[in-house]
CSV table of C-alpha atoms in Angstrom, one decimal:
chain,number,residue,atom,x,y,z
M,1,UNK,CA,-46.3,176.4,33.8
M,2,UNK,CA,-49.1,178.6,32.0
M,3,UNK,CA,-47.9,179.1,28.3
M,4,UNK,CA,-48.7,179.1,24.9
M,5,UNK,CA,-47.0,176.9,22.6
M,6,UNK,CA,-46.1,177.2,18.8
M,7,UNK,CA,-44.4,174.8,16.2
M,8,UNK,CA,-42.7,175.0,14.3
M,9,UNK,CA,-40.4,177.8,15.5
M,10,UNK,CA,-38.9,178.0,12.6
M,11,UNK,CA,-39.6,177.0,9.2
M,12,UNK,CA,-38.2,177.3,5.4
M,13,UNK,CA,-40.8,176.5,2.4
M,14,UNK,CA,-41.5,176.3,-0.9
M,15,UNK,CA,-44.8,178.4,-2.7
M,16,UNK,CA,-47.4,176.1,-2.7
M,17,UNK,CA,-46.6,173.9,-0.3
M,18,UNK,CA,-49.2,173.1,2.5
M,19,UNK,CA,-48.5,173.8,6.0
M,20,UNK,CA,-49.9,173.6,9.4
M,21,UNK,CA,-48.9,176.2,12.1
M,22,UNK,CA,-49.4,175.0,15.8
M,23,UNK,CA,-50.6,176.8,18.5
M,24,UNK,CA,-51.6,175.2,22.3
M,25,UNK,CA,-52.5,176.8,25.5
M,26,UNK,CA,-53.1,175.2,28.8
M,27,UNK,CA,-54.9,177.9,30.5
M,28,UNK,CA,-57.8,177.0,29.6
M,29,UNK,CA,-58.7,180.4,28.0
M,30,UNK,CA,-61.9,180.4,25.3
M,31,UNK,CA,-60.1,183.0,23.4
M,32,UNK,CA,-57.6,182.6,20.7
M,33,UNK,CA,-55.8,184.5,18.0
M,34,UNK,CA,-53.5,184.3,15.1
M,35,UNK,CA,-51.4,187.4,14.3
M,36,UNK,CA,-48.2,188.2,12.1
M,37,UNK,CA,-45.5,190.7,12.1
M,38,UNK,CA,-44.0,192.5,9.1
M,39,UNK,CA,-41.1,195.7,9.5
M,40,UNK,CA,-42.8,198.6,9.6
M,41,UNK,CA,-46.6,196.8,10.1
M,42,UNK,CA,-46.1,196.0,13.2
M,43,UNK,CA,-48.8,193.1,14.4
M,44,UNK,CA,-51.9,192.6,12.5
M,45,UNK,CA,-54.7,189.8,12.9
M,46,UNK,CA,-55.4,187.0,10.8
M,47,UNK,CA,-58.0,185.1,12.6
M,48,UNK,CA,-59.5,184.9,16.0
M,49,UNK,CA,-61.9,182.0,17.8
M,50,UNK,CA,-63.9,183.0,20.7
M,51,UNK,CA,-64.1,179.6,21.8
M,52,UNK,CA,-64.3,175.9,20.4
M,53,UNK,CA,-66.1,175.9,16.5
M,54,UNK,CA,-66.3,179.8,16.6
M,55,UNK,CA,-63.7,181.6,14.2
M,56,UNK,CA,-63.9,185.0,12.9
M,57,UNK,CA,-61.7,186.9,10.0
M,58,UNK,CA,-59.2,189.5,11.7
M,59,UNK,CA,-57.7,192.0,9.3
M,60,UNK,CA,-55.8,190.2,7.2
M,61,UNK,CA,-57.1,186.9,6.6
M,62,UNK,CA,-56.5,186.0,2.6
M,63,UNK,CA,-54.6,182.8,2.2
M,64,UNK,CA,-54.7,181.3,5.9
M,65,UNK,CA,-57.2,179.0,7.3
M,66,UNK,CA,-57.8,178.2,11.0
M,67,UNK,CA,-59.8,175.6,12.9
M,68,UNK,CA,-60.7,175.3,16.7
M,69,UNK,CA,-62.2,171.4,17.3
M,70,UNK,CA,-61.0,172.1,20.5
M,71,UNK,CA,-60.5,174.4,23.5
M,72,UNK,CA,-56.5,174.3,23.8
M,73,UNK,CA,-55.5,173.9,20.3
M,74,UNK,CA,-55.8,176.8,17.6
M,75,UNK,CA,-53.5,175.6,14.1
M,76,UNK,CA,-52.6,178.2,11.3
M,77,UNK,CA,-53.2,176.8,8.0
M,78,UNK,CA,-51.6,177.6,4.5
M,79,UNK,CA,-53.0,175.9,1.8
M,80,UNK,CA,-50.4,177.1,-0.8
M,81,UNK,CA,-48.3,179.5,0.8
M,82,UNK,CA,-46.5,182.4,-1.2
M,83,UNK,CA,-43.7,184.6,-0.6
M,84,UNK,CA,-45.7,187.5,0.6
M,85,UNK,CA,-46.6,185.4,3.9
M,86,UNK,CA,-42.9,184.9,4.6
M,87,UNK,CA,-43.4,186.7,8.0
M,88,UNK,CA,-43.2,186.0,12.3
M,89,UNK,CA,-46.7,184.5,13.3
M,90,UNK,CA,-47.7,185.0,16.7
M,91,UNK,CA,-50.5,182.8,18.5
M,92,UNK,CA,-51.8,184.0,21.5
M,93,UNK,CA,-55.0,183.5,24.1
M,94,UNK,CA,-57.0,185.1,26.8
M,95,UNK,CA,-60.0,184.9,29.0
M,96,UNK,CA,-62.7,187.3,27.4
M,97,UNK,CA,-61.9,191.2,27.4
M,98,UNK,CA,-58.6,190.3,29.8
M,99,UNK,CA,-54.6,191.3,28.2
M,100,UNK,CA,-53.5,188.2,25.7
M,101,UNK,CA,-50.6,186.0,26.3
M,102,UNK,CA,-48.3,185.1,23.0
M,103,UNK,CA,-46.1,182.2,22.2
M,104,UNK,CA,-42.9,181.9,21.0
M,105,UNK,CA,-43.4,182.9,17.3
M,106,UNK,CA,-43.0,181.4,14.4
M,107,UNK,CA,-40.9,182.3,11.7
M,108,UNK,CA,-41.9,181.7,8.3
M,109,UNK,CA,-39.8,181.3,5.1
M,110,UNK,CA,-41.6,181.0,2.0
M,111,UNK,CA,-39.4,180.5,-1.4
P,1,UNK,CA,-55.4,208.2,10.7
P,2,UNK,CA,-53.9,204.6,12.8
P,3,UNK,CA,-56.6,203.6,15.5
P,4,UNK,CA,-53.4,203.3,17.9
P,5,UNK,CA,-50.4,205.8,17.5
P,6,UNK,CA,-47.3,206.0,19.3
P,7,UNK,CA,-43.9,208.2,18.5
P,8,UNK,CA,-42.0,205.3,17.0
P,9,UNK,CA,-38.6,206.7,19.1
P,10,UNK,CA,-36.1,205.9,19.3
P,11,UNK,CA,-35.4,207.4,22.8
P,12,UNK,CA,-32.4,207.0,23.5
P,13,UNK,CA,-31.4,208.0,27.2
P,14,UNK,CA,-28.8,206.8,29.6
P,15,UNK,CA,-29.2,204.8,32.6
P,16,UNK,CA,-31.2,206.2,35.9
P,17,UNK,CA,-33.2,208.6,33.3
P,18,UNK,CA,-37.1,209.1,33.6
P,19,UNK,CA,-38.6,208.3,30.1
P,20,UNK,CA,-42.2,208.7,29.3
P,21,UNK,CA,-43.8,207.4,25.9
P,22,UNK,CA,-47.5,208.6,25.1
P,23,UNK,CA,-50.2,206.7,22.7
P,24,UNK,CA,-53.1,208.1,21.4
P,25,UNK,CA,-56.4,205.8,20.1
P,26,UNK,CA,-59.7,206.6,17.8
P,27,UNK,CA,-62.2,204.4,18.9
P,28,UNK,CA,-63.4,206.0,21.8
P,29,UNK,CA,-65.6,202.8,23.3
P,30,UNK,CA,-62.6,201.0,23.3
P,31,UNK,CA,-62.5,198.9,27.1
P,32,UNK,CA,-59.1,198.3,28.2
P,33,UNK,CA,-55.6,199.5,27.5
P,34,UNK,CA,-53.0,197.9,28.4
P,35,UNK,CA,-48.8,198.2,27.8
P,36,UNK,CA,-46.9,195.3,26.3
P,37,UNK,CA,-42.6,195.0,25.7
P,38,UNK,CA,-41.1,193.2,23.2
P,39,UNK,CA,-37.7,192.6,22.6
P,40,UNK,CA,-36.5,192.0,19.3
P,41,UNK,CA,-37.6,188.7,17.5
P,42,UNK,CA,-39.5,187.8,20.3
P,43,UNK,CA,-42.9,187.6,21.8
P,44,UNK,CA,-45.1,190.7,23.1
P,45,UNK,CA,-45.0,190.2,26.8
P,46,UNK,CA,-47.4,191.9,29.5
P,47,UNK,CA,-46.2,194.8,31.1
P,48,UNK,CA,-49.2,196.2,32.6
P,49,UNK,CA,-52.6,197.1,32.4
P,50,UNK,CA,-54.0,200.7,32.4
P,51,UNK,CA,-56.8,201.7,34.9
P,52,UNK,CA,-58.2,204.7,35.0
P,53,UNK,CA,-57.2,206.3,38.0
P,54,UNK,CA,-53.3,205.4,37.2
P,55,UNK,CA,-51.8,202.5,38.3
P,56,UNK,CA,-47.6,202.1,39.3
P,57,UNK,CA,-45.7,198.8,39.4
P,58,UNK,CA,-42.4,199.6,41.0
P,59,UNK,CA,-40.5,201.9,38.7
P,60,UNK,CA,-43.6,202.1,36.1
P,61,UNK,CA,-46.5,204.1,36.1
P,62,UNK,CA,-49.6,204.1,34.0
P,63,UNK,CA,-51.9,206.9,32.9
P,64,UNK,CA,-55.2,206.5,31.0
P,65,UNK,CA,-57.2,210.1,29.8
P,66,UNK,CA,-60.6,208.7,28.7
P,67,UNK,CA,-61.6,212.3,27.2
P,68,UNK,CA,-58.5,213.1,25.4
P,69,UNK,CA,-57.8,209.5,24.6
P,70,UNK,CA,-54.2,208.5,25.3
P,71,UNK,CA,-52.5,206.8,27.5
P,72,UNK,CA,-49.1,207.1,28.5
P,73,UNK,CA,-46.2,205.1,30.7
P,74,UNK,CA,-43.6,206.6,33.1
P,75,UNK,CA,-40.6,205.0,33.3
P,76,UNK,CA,-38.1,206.1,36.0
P,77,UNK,CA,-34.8,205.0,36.8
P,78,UNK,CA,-33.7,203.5,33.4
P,79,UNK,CA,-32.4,200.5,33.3
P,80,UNK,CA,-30.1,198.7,30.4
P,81,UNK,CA,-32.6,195.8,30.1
P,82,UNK,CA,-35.0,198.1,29.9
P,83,UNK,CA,-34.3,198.4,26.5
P,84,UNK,CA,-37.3,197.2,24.0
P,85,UNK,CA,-39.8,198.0,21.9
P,86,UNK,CA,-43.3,199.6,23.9
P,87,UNK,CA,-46.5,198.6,22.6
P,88,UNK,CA,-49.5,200.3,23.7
P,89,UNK,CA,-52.6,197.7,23.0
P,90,UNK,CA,-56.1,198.7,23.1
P,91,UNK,CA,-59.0,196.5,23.4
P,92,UNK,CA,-62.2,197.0,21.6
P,93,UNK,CA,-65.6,195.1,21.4
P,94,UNK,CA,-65.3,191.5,20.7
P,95,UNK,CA,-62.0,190.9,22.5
P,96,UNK,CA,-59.9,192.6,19.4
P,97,UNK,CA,-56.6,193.8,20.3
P,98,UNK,CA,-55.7,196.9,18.4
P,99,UNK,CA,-51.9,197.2,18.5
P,100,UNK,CA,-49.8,200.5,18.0
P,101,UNK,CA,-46.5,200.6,16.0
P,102,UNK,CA,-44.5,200.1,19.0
P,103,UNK,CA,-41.8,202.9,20.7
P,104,UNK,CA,-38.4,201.8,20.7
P,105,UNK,CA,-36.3,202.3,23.8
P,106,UNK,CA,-32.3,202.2,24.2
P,107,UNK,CA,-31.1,202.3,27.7
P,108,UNK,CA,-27.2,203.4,27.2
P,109,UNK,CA,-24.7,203.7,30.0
């Protein structure tokens, strides 16, 4: 079955406490994206690869890393996390200029 | 001004109703449009993609204006689980999605 993949679903921290979002695809799509959505925000972009080693800032980018060593696997990285990125992540991927597909979600609880 | 707007709602209309939500964008070299629902807490999912001579999938319809710059889907015959949040995407140079805020739909009996 084609799908994206996140982990965890859900998750409860504490500020500064590293943690690794995952995000896999099996469709073999080069593109990839990392978004998150707040009440009354709706869905902005934190990063975005274009394919393996390429990643690019999306609009809101402070305090998240990302890496893409390879095609299928895009991870969402907090080095210290704070309360004001308590949020719902969203991974999702795509073939170039075609609609994106989104996982699950992650929900993210940062004391 | 948003580069994707859309009448957050909600509407609220009873089953069997026609319900059409509209969504206007800035950027006018943006390259594809497409319609995505998401119920609550969960994922955007596909609905459809917008062409530009219209496009229907049973009981929706899509409409894309290139020189006034909206787009706009046709829903007819409500159903309950129609119910959801409609998010008209946009996509720009560079594979960026530009979402809208979303239109929130109740489907009542």
């Amino acid at each position: 079955e084609a799908q994206v993949t996140q982990n965890p679903r859900y998750l409860i921290t504490v500020t500064g406490k590293k943690l690794t979002v995952t995000c896999s695809q099996n469709m073999n799509h080069e593109y990839m994206s990392w978004y998150r959505q707040d009440p009354g925000l709706g869905l902005r972009q934190i990063y975005y690869s274009m394919n393996v080693e390429v990643t690019d800032k999306g609009d809101v980018p402070e305090g998240y890393k990302v890496s893409r060593k390879e095609k299928r696997n895009f991870p969402l990285i907090l080095e210290s996390p704070s309360p004001n990125q308590t949020s719902l992540y969203f991974c999702a991927s795509s073939a170039p200029s075609r609609a994106q597909y989104f996982g699950p979600g992650t929900r993210l609880l940062v004391l | 001004r948003k580069e994707v707007e859309q009448d957050p709602g909600p509407f609220n209309v009873p089953e069997g109703a026609t319900v059409a939500f509209n969504c206007t964008y800035s950027n006018s070299a943006s390259q594809s449009f497409f319609w995505y629902r998401q119920d609550c807490r969960k994922e955007p999912k596909l609905l459809m993609s917008v062409y530009s001579s219209g496009n229907e999938d049973g009981r929706f319809t899509a409409q894309l204006n290139r020189a006034s710059q909206y787009i706009s889907l046709l829903i007819r015959d409500s159903k309950l689980s129609d119910s959801a949040t409609y998010l008209c995407v946009v996509l720009n140079a560079g594979n960026m999605l530009t979402f809208g805020g979303g239109t929130r739909l109740m489907v009542k009996p």
